[in-house]
Coordinates of C-alpha atoms in Angstrom, one line a residue:
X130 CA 40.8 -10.5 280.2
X131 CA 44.6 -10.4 279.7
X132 CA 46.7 -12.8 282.3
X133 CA 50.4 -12.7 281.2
X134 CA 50.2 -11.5 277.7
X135 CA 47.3 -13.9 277.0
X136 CA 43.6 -13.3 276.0
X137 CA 42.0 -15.6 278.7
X138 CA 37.6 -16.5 278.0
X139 CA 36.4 -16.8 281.8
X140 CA 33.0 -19.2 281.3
X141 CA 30.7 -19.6 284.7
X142 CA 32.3 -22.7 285.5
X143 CA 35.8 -21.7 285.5
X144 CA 34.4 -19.0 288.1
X145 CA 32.9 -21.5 290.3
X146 CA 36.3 -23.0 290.6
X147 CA 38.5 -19.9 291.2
X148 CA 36.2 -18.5 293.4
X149 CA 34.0 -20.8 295.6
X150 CA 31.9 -17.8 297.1
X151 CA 31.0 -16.3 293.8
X152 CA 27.4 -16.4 293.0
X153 CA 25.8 -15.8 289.7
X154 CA 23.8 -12.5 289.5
X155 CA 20.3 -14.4 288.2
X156 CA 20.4 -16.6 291.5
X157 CA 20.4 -13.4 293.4
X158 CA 17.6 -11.3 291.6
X159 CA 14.2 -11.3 292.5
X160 CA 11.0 -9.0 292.1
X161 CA 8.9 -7.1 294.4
X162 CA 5.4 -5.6 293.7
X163 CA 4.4 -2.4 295.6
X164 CA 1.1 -2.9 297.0
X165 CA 0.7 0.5 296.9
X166 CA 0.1 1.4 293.4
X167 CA 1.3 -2.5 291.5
X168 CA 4.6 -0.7 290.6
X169 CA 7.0 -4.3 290.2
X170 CA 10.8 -3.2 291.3
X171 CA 13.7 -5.8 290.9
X172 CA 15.7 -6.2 293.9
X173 CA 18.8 -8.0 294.0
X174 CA 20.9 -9.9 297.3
X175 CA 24.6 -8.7 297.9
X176 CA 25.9 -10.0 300.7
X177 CA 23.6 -10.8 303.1
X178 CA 21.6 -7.2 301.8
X179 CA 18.7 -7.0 299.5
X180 CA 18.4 -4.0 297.9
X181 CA 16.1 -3.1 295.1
X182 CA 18.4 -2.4 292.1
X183 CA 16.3 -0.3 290.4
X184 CA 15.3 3.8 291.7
X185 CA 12.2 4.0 293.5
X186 CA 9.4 5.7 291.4
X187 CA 6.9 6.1 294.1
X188 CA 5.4 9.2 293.3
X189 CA 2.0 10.7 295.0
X190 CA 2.3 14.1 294.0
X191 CA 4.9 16.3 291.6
X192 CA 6.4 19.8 291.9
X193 CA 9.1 21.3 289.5
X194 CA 12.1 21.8 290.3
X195 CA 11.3 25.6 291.6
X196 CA 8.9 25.0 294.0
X197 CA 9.5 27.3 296.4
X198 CA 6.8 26.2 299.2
X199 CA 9.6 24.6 301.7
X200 CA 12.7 25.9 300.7
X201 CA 14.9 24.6 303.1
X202 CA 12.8 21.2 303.3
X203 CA 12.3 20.6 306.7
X204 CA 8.4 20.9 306.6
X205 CA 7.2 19.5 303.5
X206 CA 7.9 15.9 301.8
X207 CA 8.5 16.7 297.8
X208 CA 8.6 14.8 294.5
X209 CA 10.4 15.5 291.5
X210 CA 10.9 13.8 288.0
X211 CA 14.1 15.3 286.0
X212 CA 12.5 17.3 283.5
X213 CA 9.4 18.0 284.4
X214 CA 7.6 21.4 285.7
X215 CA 4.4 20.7 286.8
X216 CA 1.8 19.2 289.0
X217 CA 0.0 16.4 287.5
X218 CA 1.1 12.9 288.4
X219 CA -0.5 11.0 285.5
X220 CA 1.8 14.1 283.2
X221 CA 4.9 13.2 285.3
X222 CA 4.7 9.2 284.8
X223 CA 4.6 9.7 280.9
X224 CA 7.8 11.6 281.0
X225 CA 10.9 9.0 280.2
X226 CA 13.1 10.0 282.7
X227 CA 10.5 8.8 285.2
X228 CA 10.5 5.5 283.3
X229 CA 13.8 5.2 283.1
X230 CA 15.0 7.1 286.4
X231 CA 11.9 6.7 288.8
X232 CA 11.3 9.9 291.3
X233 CA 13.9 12.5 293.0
X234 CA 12.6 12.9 296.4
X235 CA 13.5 15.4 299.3
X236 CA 14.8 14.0 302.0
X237 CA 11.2 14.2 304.3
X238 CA 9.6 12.8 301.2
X239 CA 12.8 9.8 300.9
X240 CA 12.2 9.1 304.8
X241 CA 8.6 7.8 304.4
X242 CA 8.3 6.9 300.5
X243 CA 9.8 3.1 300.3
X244 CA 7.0 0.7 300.4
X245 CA 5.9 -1.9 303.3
X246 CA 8.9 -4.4 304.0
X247 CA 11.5 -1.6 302.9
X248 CA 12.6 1.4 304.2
X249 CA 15.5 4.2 303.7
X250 CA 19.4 2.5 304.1
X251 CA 21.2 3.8 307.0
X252 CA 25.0 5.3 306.0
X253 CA 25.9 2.1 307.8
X254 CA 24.4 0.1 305.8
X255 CA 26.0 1.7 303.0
X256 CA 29.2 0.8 304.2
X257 CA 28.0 -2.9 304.9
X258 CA 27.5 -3.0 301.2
X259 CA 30.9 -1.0 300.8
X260 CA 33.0 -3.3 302.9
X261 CA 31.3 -6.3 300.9
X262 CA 32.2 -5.2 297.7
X263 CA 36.0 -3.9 298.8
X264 CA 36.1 -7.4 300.3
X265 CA 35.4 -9.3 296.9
X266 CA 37.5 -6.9 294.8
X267 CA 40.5 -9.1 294.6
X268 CA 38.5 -12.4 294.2
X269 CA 36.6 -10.5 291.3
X270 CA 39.2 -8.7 289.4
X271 CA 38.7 -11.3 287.0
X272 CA 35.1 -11.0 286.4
X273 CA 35.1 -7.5 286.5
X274 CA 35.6 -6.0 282.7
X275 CA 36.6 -2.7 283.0
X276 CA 38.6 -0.5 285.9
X277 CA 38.1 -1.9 289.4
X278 CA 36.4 0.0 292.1
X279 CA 33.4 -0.3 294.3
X280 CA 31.6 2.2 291.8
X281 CA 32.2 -0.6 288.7
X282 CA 30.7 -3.2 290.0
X283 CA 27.4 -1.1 291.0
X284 CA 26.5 0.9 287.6
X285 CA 24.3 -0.9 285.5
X286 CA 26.1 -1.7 282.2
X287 CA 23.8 1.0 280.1
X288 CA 23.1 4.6 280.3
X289 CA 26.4 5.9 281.6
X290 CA 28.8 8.1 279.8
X291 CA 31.3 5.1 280.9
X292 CA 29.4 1.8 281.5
X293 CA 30.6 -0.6 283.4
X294 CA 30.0 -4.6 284.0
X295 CA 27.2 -4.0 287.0
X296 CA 28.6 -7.1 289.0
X297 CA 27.2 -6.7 291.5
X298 CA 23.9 -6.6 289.9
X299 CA 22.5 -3.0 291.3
X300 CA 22.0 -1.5 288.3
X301 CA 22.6 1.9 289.7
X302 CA 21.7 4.7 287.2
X303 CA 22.7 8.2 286.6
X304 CA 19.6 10.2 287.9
X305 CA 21.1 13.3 288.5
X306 CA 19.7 15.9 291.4
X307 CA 17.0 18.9 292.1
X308 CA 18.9 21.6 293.9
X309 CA 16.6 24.0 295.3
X310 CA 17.0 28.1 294.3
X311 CA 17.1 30.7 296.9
X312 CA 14.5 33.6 296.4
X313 CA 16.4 35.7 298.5
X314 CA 19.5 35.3 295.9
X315 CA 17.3 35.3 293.1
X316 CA 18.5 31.9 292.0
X317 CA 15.8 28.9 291.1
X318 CA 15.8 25.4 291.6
X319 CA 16.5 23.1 288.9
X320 CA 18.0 19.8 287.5
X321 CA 21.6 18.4 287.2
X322 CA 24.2 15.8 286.5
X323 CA 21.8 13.5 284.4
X324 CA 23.2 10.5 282.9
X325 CA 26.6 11.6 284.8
X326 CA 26.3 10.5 288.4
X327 CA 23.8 8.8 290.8
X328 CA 22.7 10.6 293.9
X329 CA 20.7 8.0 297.2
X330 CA 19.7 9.5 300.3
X331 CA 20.3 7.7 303.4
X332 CA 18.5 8.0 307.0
X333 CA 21.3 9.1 308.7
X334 CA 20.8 12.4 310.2
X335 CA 23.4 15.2 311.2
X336 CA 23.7 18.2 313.2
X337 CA 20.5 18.5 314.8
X338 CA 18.5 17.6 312.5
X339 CA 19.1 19.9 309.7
X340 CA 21.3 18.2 307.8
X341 CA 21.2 14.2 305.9
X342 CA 23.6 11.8 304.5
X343 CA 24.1 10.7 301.1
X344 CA 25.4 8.6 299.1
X345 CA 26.9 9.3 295.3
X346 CA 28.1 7.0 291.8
X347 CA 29.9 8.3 289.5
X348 CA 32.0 6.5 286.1
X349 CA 34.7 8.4 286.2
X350 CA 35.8 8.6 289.8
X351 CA 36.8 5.1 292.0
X352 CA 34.8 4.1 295.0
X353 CA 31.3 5.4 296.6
X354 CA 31.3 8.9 297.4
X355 CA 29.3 11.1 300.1
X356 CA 28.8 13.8 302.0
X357 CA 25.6 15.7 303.7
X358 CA 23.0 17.8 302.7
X359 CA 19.9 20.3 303.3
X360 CA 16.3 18.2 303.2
X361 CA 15.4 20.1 300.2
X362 CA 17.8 18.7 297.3
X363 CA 16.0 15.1 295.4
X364 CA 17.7 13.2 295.8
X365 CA 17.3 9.4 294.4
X366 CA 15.9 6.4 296.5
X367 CA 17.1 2.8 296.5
X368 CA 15.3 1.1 298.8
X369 CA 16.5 -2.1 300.9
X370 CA 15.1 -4.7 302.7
X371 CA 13.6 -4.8 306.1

């Protein structure tokens, strides 16, 4: 860090000092095994949140990306991996974006797929996360080794374009999306935006029904972007706790 025209070293306990509230990442993380298939997630307490800092990569059954059966996604839960066309699960789980990225869900599928003790965050609890982290930017510039922003503190340190400290410790990765085709335009699904930005659904619901919240990461822009979208793009999952 530069403070006046001087290279300052900022060790842990110099931290403690400045900044009475901060709390090392290790003290916060934690694992979680999913009872339904032994998958073992790390999670990691911001604020008063846990969230699991890793994508969710529940995965019971597999389309490609221009499966056509729901197209609008209102009346069938689907799972993705980036990169793969197929239906076989055990096929699906060798691929290394699933290893490294977990499963792109549609939204019926996101609603219903975090495990026991988990479930889908809210756009409000988004912004309780948000607000947390816009609280602590000041008190963290110092920690923070790159450009500040909400976004800097949340992307894990590898496997961006522009990594970034992660201090925060949620390790959010650059999963990319599904977006589905449209027969009727003669345009098929497919995958995007790997290793660029981070897509998370959220629970919130709009406009009767037909419509969801979501929540986006990206390097290169400052703060936590969103908007809404149809049920059928996959969309990653970070799960948080009940």
């Amino acid at each position: 860090m530069k403070l006046k025209g001087f290279n300052v070293i900022i060790t842990l306990p110099v931290l403690f000092l400045l900044f009475p509230g901060y709390v090392a990442t290790a003290e916060r993380e934690s694992t979680f095994t999913d009872p339904r298939d032994g998958h073992v997630y790390k999670t990691i307490k911001i604020g008063d949140q846990t969230w699991m800092s890793e994508n969710l990569a529940y995965l019971p059954s597999v389309v490609g990306p221009d499966d056509q059966t729901d197209i609008d996604g209102e009346t069938k839960p689907a799972f993705y991996v980036y990169g793969y066309d197929g239906t076989n699960v055990s096929e699906a789980k060798e691929m290394l974006t699933y290893e490294t990225y977990g499963v792109l869900y549609s939204f019926l599928a996101a609603k219903t797929a975090c495990p026991p003790g988990w479930h889908l965050p809210s756009e409000q609890e988004w912004k309780v996360l948000e607000n947390f982290l816009e609280i602590a930017t000041d008190q963290s510039k110092f920690v923070v080794l790159n450009k500040a922003g909400a976004e800097h503190k949340l992307i894990k340190s590898t496997g961006w374009k522009q990594p970034a400290a992660n201090v925060a410790g949620f390790s959010a990765l650059p999963g990319g999306f599904r977006t589905s085709g449209n027969p009727r335009a003669g345009t098929k699904g497919y995958f995007a935006y790997l290793n660029d930005e981070a897509f998370f659904w959220t629970s919130t619901v709009y406009k009767d029904s037909k419509l969801a919240g979501w929540k986006g990461i990206s390097a290169s822009s400052s703060g936590i972007f969103g908007s809404v979208q149809r049920f059928s793009k996959g969309y990653s999952v970070r799960c948080i706790k009940d």
